[in-house]
PDB file of C-alpha atoms in Angstrom:
ATOM      1  CA  UNK E   1     -20.881   5.189  11.902  1.00  0.00           C
ATOM      2  CA  UNK E   2     -17.575   5.721   9.800  1.00  0.00           C
ATOM      3  CA  UNK E   3     -15.942   2.535   8.521  1.00  0.00           C
ATOM      4  CA  UNK E   4     -12.220   1.832   8.619  1.00  0.00           C
ATOM      5  CA  UNK E   5     -10.689   1.398   5.071  1.00  0.00           C
ATOM      6  CA  UNK E   6     -10.441  -2.449   5.609  1.00  0.00           C
ATOM      7  CA  UNK E   7     -14.123  -2.676   6.797  1.00  0.00           C
ATOM      8  CA  UNK E   8     -15.284  -0.775   3.607  1.00  0.00           C
ATOM      9  CA  UNK E   9     -13.141  -2.907   1.322  1.00  0.00           C
ATOM     10  CA  UNK E  10     -14.741  -6.219   3.105  1.00  0.00           C
ATOM     11  CA  UNK E  11     -18.023  -4.857   3.099  1.00  0.00           C
ATOM     12  CA  UNK E  12     -17.952  -5.022  -1.062  1.00  0.00           C
ATOM     13  CA  UNK E  13     -17.671  -8.625  -0.933  1.00  0.00           C
ATOM     14  CA  UNK E  14     -20.522 -11.475  -0.581  1.00  0.00           C
ATOM     15  CA  UNK E  15     -20.283 -13.246   2.743  1.00  0.00           C
ATOM     16  CA  UNK E  16     -17.995 -16.377   2.352  1.00  0.00           C
ATOM     17  CA  UNK E  17     -20.347 -19.204   4.145  1.00  0.00           C
ATOM     18  CA  UNK E  18     -17.407 -21.794   4.171  1.00  0.00           C
ATOM     19  CA  UNK E  19     -15.120 -19.407   5.929  1.00  0.00           C
ATOM     20  CA  UNK E  20     -17.815 -17.914   8.381  1.00  0.00           C
ATOM     21  CA  UNK E  21     -18.435 -21.657   9.496  1.00  0.00           C
ATOM     22  CA  UNK E  22     -14.722 -22.041  10.083  1.00  0.00           C
ATOM     23  CA  UNK E  23     -14.657 -18.863  12.177  1.00  0.00           C
ATOM     24  CA  UNK E  24     -17.843 -20.023  14.269  1.00  0.00           C
ATOM     25  CA  UNK E  25     -16.047 -23.526  14.839  1.00  0.00           C
ATOM     26  CA  UNK E  26     -12.880 -21.741  15.930  1.00  0.00           C
ATOM     27  CA  UNK E  27     -15.052 -19.825  18.536  1.00  0.00           C
ATOM     28  CA  UNK E  28     -16.860 -23.047  19.502  1.00  0.00           C
ATOM     29  CA  UNK E  29     -13.546 -24.942  19.928  1.00  0.00           C
ATOM     30  CA  UNK E  30     -12.460 -21.875  22.287  1.00  0.00           C
ATOM     31  CA  UNK E  31      -9.274 -21.090  19.854  1.00  0.00           C
ATOM     32  CA  UNK E  32      -7.974 -17.700  19.512  1.00  0.00           C
ATOM     33  CA  UNK E  33      -9.655 -15.858  17.013  1.00  0.00           C
ATOM     34  CA  UNK E  34      -6.697 -14.796  15.276  1.00  0.00           C
ATOM     35  CA  UNK E  35      -7.069 -16.219  11.641  1.00  0.00           C
ATOM     36  CA  UNK E  36      -5.857 -14.083   8.922  1.00  0.00           C
ATOM     37  CA  UNK E  37      -8.140 -11.254   7.641  1.00  0.00           C
ATOM     38  CA  UNK E  38     -10.489 -11.919   4.987  1.00  0.00           C
ATOM     39  CA  UNK E  39      -9.031  -9.275   2.594  1.00  0.00           C
ATOM     40  CA  UNK E  40      -5.537 -11.266   2.640  1.00  0.00           C
ATOM     41  CA  UNK E  41      -7.341 -14.653   2.733  1.00  0.00           C
ATOM     42  CA  UNK E  42      -8.436 -13.825  -0.572  1.00  0.00           C
ATOM     43  CA  UNK E  43      -5.072 -12.514  -1.482  1.00  0.00           C
ATOM     44  CA  UNK E  44      -3.485 -15.770  -0.468  1.00  0.00           C
ATOM     45  CA  UNK E  45      -5.888 -17.641  -2.830  1.00  0.00           C
ATOM     46  CA  UNK E  46      -4.949 -15.320  -5.849  1.00  0.00           C
ATOM     47  CA  UNK E  47      -1.078 -15.717  -5.180  1.00  0.00           C
ATOM     48  CA  UNK E  48      -1.202 -19.489  -5.148  1.00  0.00           C
ATOM     49  CA  UNK E  49      -3.228 -19.588  -8.134  1.00  0.00           C
ATOM     50  CA  UNK E  50      -1.245 -16.875 -10.284  1.00  0.00           C
ATOM     51  CA  UNK E  51       1.991 -18.352  -9.198  1.00  0.00           C
ATOM     52  CA  UNK E  52       0.961 -21.815 -10.257  1.00  0.00           C
ATOM     53  CA  UNK E  53       2.253 -23.012  -7.058  1.00  0.00           C
ATOM     54  CA  UNK E  54       2.207 -26.902  -6.470  1.00  0.00           C
ATOM     55  CA  UNK E  55       3.490 -27.595  -2.968  1.00  0.00           C
ATOM     56  CA  UNK E  56       2.447 -25.154  -0.185  1.00  0.00           C
ATOM     57  CA  UNK E  57       4.273 -25.127   3.493  1.00  0.00           C
ATOM     58  CA  UNK E  58       1.926 -23.287   6.102  1.00  0.00           C
ATOM     59  CA  UNK E  59       3.552 -22.849   9.458  1.00  0.00           C
ATOM     60  CA  UNK E  60       0.830 -22.526  11.563  1.00  0.00           C
ATOM     61  CA  UNK E  61      -2.613 -23.890  10.871  1.00  0.00           C
ATOM     62  CA  UNK E  62      -5.039 -22.663  13.627  1.00  0.00           C
ATOM     63  CA  UNK E  63      -8.515 -23.534  12.687  1.00  0.00           C
ATOM     64  CA  UNK E  64      -7.994 -23.905   9.149  1.00  0.00           C
ATOM     65  CA  UNK E  65      -9.030 -20.732   7.813  1.00  0.00           C
ATOM     66  CA  UNK E  66      -5.862 -20.004   6.020  1.00  0.00           C
ATOM     67  CA  UNK E  67      -5.222 -23.378   4.927  1.00  0.00           C
ATOM     68  CA  UNK E  68      -8.513 -23.350   2.852  1.00  0.00           C
ATOM     69  CA  UNK E  69      -7.569 -19.977   1.426  1.00  0.00           C
ATOM     70  CA  UNK E  70      -4.252 -21.510   0.270  1.00  0.00           C
ATOM     71  CA  UNK E  71      -5.844 -24.715  -0.905  1.00  0.00           C
ATOM     72  CA  UNK E  72      -8.412 -22.857  -3.126  1.00  0.00           C
ATOM     73  CA  UNK E  73      -5.624 -21.585  -5.177  1.00  0.00           C
ATOM     74  CA  UNK E  74      -4.324 -25.191  -5.870  1.00  0.00           C
ATOM     75  CA  UNK E  75      -5.089 -27.076  -8.752  1.00  0.00           C
ATOM     76  CA  UNK E  76      -6.329 -30.721  -8.272  1.00  0.00           C
ATOM     77  CA  UNK E  77      -2.787 -32.306  -8.130  1.00  0.00           C
ATOM     78  CA  UNK E  78      -1.659 -29.624  -5.820  1.00  0.00           C
ATOM     79  CA  UNK E  79      -0.517 -30.149  -2.038  1.00  0.00           C
ATOM     80  CA  UNK E  80      -0.588 -28.385   1.257  1.00  0.00           C
ATOM     81  CA  UNK E  81       1.504 -29.316   4.071  1.00  0.00           C
ATOM     82  CA  UNK E  82       0.464 -27.607   7.141  1.00  0.00           C
ATOM     83  CA  UNK E  83       2.577 -27.550  10.321  1.00  0.00           C
ATOM     84  CA  UNK E  84       0.641 -27.432  13.777  1.00  0.00           C
ATOM     85  CA  UNK E  85       1.966 -27.132  17.355  1.00  0.00           C
ATOM     86  CA  UNK E  86      -1.140 -28.236  19.028  1.00  0.00           C
ATOM     87  CA  UNK E  87      -2.817 -31.687  17.969  1.00  0.00           C
ATOM     88  CA  UNK E  88      -6.314 -30.339  19.000  1.00  0.00           C
ATOM     89  CA  UNK E  89      -5.861 -27.298  16.770  1.00  0.00           C
ATOM     90  CA  UNK E  90      -4.485 -29.402  13.938  1.00  0.00           C
ATOM     91  CA  UNK E  91      -7.826 -31.791  14.573  1.00  0.00           C
ATOM     92  CA  UNK E  92     -10.398 -28.698  14.274  1.00  0.00           C
ATOM     93  CA  UNK E  93      -8.293 -27.343  11.107  1.00  0.00           C
ATOM     94  CA  UNK E  94      -8.384 -30.757   9.481  1.00  0.00           C
ATOM     95  CA  UNK E  95     -12.225 -31.004  10.004  1.00  0.00           C
ATOM     96  CA  UNK E  96     -12.739 -27.758   8.631  1.00  0.00           C
ATOM     97  CA  UNK E  97     -10.608 -28.090   5.645  1.00  0.00           C
ATOM     98  CA  UNK E  98     -12.367 -31.429   5.025  1.00  0.00           C
ATOM     99  CA  UNK E  99     -15.661 -29.842   5.040  1.00  0.00           C
ATOM    100  CA  UNK E 100     -14.490 -27.307   2.502  1.00  0.00           C
ATOM    101  CA  UNK E 101     -13.549 -30.070  -0.043  1.00  0.00           C
ATOM    102  CA  UNK E 102      -9.952 -29.807   0.167  1.00  0.00           C
ATOM    103  CA  UNK E 103      -8.993 -32.891   2.730  1.00  0.00           C
ATOM    104  CA  UNK E 104      -7.446 -34.670   0.068  1.00  0.00           C
ATOM    105  CA  UNK E 105      -4.908 -31.825  -0.565  1.00  0.00           C
ATOM    106  CA  UNK E 106      -3.515 -31.223   2.942  1.00  0.00           C
ATOM    107  CA  UNK E 107      -1.471 -33.163   5.475  1.00  0.00           C
ATOM    108  CA  UNK E 108      -0.682 -31.997   9.071  1.00  0.00           C
ATOM    109  CA  UNK E 109       2.435 -32.245  10.681  1.00  0.00           C
ATOM    110  CA  UNK E 110       2.036 -31.878  14.476  1.00  0.00           C
ATOM    111  CA  UNK E 111       4.673 -30.553  17.203  1.00  0.00           C
ATOM    112  CA  UNK E 112       7.435 -28.102  17.075  1.00  0.00           C
ATOM    113  CA  UNK E 113       7.549 -26.415  13.881  1.00  0.00           C
ATOM    114  CA  UNK E 114      11.389 -26.035  14.044  1.00  0.00           C
ATOM    115  CA  UNK E 115      11.677 -30.021  14.305  1.00  0.00           C
ATOM    116  CA  UNK E 116       9.169 -30.584  11.440  1.00  0.00           C
ATOM    117  CA  UNK E 117      11.251 -27.962   9.270  1.00  0.00           C
ATOM    118  CA  UNK E 118      14.395 -30.047  10.266  1.00  0.00           C
ATOM    119  CA  UNK E 119      12.465 -32.991   9.200  1.00  0.00           C
ATOM    120  CA  UNK E 120      11.280 -31.649   6.044  1.00  0.00           C
ATOM    121  CA  UNK E 121      14.944 -30.445   5.138  1.00  0.00           C
ATOM    122  CA  UNK E 122      16.335 -34.001   5.891  1.00  0.00           C
ATOM    123  CA  UNK E 123      13.599 -35.415   3.665  1.00  0.00           C
ATOM    124  CA  UNK E 124      14.704 -33.376   0.935  1.00  0.00           C
ATOM    125  CA  UNK E 125      11.325 -31.682   0.476  1.00  0.00           C
ATOM    126  CA  UNK E 126      10.802 -28.333  -1.445  1.00  0.00           C
ATOM    127  CA  UNK E 127       7.950 -26.105  -1.767  1.00  0.00           C
ATOM    128  CA  UNK E 128       6.558 -23.435  -4.196  1.00  0.00           C
ATOM    129  CA  UNK E 129       4.771 -21.391  -1.537  1.00  0.00           C
ATOM    130  CA  UNK E 130       5.143 -20.768   2.112  1.00  0.00           C
ATOM    131  CA  UNK E 131       2.745 -18.827   4.651  1.00  0.00           C
ATOM    132  CA  UNK E 132       4.057 -18.169   7.975  1.00  0.00           C
ATOM    133  CA  UNK E 133       1.702 -17.540  10.539  1.00  0.00           C
ATOM    134  CA  UNK E 134       2.783 -18.780  13.910  1.00  0.00           C
ATOM    135  CA  UNK E 135       4.689 -17.926  17.017  1.00  0.00           C
ATOM    136  CA  UNK E 136       6.384 -14.649  16.320  1.00  0.00           C
ATOM    137  CA  UNK E 137       9.443 -15.264  18.101  1.00  0.00           C
ATOM    138  CA  UNK E 138      10.432 -17.647  15.378  1.00  0.00           C
ATOM    139  CA  UNK E 139       9.694 -15.619  12.433  1.00  0.00           C
ATOM    140  CA  UNK E 140      12.981 -15.056  11.404  1.00  0.00           C
ATOM    141  CA  UNK E 141      13.945 -19.072  11.970  1.00  0.00           C
ATOM    142  CA  UNK E 142      11.017 -19.663   9.849  1.00  0.00           C
ATOM    143  CA  UNK E 143      12.063 -17.535   6.916  1.00  0.00           C
ATOM    144  CA  UNK E 144      15.463 -18.991   6.976  1.00  0.00           C
ATOM    145  CA  UNK E 145      13.954 -22.323   6.724  1.00  0.00           C
ATOM    146  CA  UNK E 146      11.742 -21.147   3.781  1.00  0.00           C
ATOM    147  CA  UNK E 147      14.574 -20.075   2.076  1.00  0.00           C
ATOM    148  CA  UNK E 148      16.334 -23.396   2.358  1.00  0.00           C
ATOM    149  CA  UNK E 149      13.244 -25.485   1.550  1.00  0.00           C
ATOM    150  CA  UNK E 150      12.325 -23.095  -1.625  1.00  0.00           C
ATOM    151  CA  UNK E 151      12.137 -23.976  -5.141  1.00  0.00           C
ATOM    152  CA  UNK E 152      13.563 -21.055  -7.381  1.00  0.00           C
ATOM    153  CA  UNK E 153      10.829 -18.537  -7.775  1.00  0.00           C
ATOM    154  CA  UNK E 154       9.136 -19.567  -4.662  1.00  0.00           C
ATOM    155  CA  UNK E 155       6.676 -16.995  -2.743  1.00  0.00           C
ATOM    156  CA  UNK E 156       7.117 -16.227   0.975  1.00  0.00           C
ATOM    157  CA  UNK E 157       4.331 -14.655   2.714  1.00  0.00           C
ATOM    158  CA  UNK E 158       4.097 -13.667   6.447  1.00  0.00           C
ATOM    159  CA  UNK E 159       1.186 -12.496   8.334  1.00  0.00           C
ATOM    160  CA  UNK E 160       1.020  -9.866  11.338  1.00  0.00           C
ATOM    161  CA  UNK E 161       4.049  -8.055  10.497  1.00  0.00           C
ATOM    162  CA  UNK E 162       2.725  -4.823  12.491  1.00  0.00           C
ATOM    163  CA  UNK E 163       1.470  -7.022  15.616  1.00  0.00           C
ATOM    164  CA  UNK E 164      -1.178  -4.501  16.146  1.00  0.00           C
ATOM    165  CA  UNK E 165       0.852  -1.147  16.224  1.00  0.00           C
ATOM    166  CA  UNK E 166       3.658  -2.648  18.352  1.00  0.00           C
ATOM    167  CA  UNK E 167       6.062  -3.183  15.497  1.00  0.00           C
ATOM    168  CA  UNK E 168       6.080   0.544  14.758  1.00  0.00           C
ATOM    169  CA  UNK E 169       5.995   1.639  18.635  1.00  0.00           C
ATOM    170  CA  UNK E 170       9.444   2.697  19.785  1.00  0.00           C
ATOM    171  CA  UNK E 171       8.457   2.190  23.278  1.00  0.00           C
ATOM    172  CA  UNK E 172       8.116  -1.523  22.756  1.00  0.00           C
ATOM    173  CA  UNK E 173      10.867  -3.790  22.629  1.00  0.00           C
ATOM    174  CA  UNK E 174       9.816  -7.534  23.583  1.00  0.00           C
ATOM    175  CA  UNK E 175      11.024 -10.414  22.299  1.00  0.00           C
ATOM    176  CA  UNK E 176       8.160 -11.103  19.584  1.00  0.00           C
ATOM    177  CA  UNK E 177       8.481  -7.349  18.498  1.00  0.00           C
ATOM    178  CA  UNK E 178      12.221  -7.362  18.122  1.00  0.00           C
ATOM    179  CA  UNK E 179      11.929 -10.817  15.955  1.00  0.00           C
ATOM    180  CA  UNK E 180       9.321  -9.385  13.948  1.00  0.00           C
ATOM    181  CA  UNK E 181      11.380  -6.225  13.144  1.00  0.00           C
ATOM    182  CA  UNK E 182      14.367  -8.503  12.262  1.00  0.00           C
ATOM    183  CA  UNK E 183      11.883 -10.547  10.100  1.00  0.00           C
ATOM    184  CA  UNK E 184      10.751  -7.500   8.130  1.00  0.00           C
ATOM    185  CA  UNK E 185      14.042  -6.018   7.824  1.00  0.00           C
ATOM    186  CA  UNK E 186      15.466  -9.566   6.487  1.00  0.00           C
ATOM    187  CA  UNK E 187      12.198  -9.563   3.917  1.00  0.00           C
ATOM    188  CA  UNK E 188      13.047  -5.810   2.850  1.00  0.00           C
ATOM    189  CA  UNK E 189      16.843  -6.471   2.607  1.00  0.00           C
ATOM    190  CA  UNK E 190      18.050  -9.820   1.888  1.00  0.00           C
ATOM    191  CA  UNK E 191      19.618 -10.143  -1.655  1.00  0.00           C
ATOM    192  CA  UNK E 192      18.080 -13.291  -2.214  1.00  0.00           C
ATOM    193  CA  UNK E 193      14.470 -11.966  -2.172  1.00  0.00           C
ATOM    194  CA  UNK E 194      12.627  -9.626  -4.185  1.00  0.00           C
ATOM    195  CA  UNK E 195       9.858  -8.116  -1.766  1.00  0.00           C
ATOM    196  CA  UNK E 196       7.074  -5.960  -0.910  1.00  0.00           C
ATOM    197  CA  UNK E 197       5.019  -5.150   2.168  1.00  0.00           C
ATOM    198  CA  UNK E 198       1.594  -4.245   2.667  1.00  0.00           C
ATOM    199  CA  UNK E 199       0.258  -2.157   5.724  1.00  0.00           C
ATOM    200  CA  UNK E 200      -3.437  -3.093   5.502  1.00  0.00           C
ATOM    201  CA  UNK E 201      -5.182  -5.138   8.686  1.00  0.00           C
ATOM    202  CA  UNK E 202      -2.131  -6.287  10.433  1.00  0.00           C
ATOM    203  CA  UNK E 203       0.492  -5.947   8.098  1.00  0.00           C
ATOM    204  CA  UNK E 204       1.599  -8.734   5.417  1.00  0.00           C
ATOM    205  CA  UNK E 205       5.021  -9.475   4.000  1.00  0.00           C
ATOM    206  CA  UNK E 206       5.377 -10.832   0.384  1.00  0.00           C
ATOM    207  CA  UNK E 207       8.650 -11.900  -0.902  1.00  0.00           C
ATOM    208  CA  UNK E 208       9.658 -14.035  -3.985  1.00  0.00           C
ATOM    209  CA  UNK E 209      13.011 -16.123  -3.969  1.00  0.00           C
ATOM    210  CA  UNK E 210      15.174 -15.023  -6.803  1.00  0.00           C
TER     211      UNK E 210
END
C-alpha cells in the first residue's frame, strides 16, 4: 500500500509514548480527534526552542497535545498560557500536560477566547510565540490580537490553513472557509509580518512580527 508523503515521514520517527497517551486520553474523553499533526507538533517544539521564546500564548487547548509540544521547547523559566472555551477540555489538557512534566509551566484561561484576549491586553501581557488552533471563524481576530500582544520578533503560527481541502475549493464559501482565506491572505500580505505557509498535513502558517 502506497504511503502519503506525510505517512512516510512520520514513519521515520520513533513512537512518542507521551503523545500517544494524550491521543488515547483524548479519545477516551470523547473529544474531537483534531490535534495538530505529529510532524507539525515536532516543528512547534523546534520553533519555540530556536526562537528562545519565554512566553507562549496558545489559543485552543483541546487535549493538551499541542501544549506539550510547545512546552517542550521552553527552558525552565518559560511559561505557556492556554485559552480554552470548554472547562472539561481544559481539565483533560491540564492532566495530560502535568503528566508530561510541564504542569508547572502552563496556566489555563477558560471561556470565550476573545474575552480572554481582551483581558490579557488590559493586563499589559506580552508574548514571544502564538499558536492559533481554535474556532476558524475567529482566526483573523486572533491574528489581530496576536499582533497587539506580540513582542518584537514574536512568532505566530496558525494550524489548519487548508481546512481539509475546503480552503482551495472554489465551490466552498462558508463562514469558516472565508475566515481562513482572509487569515491566510493577511499572513501573506501584512507588512508587519515576515511569513511563509507550509502545505503538508492540513496546512500551517508561520509568521514573524517585524
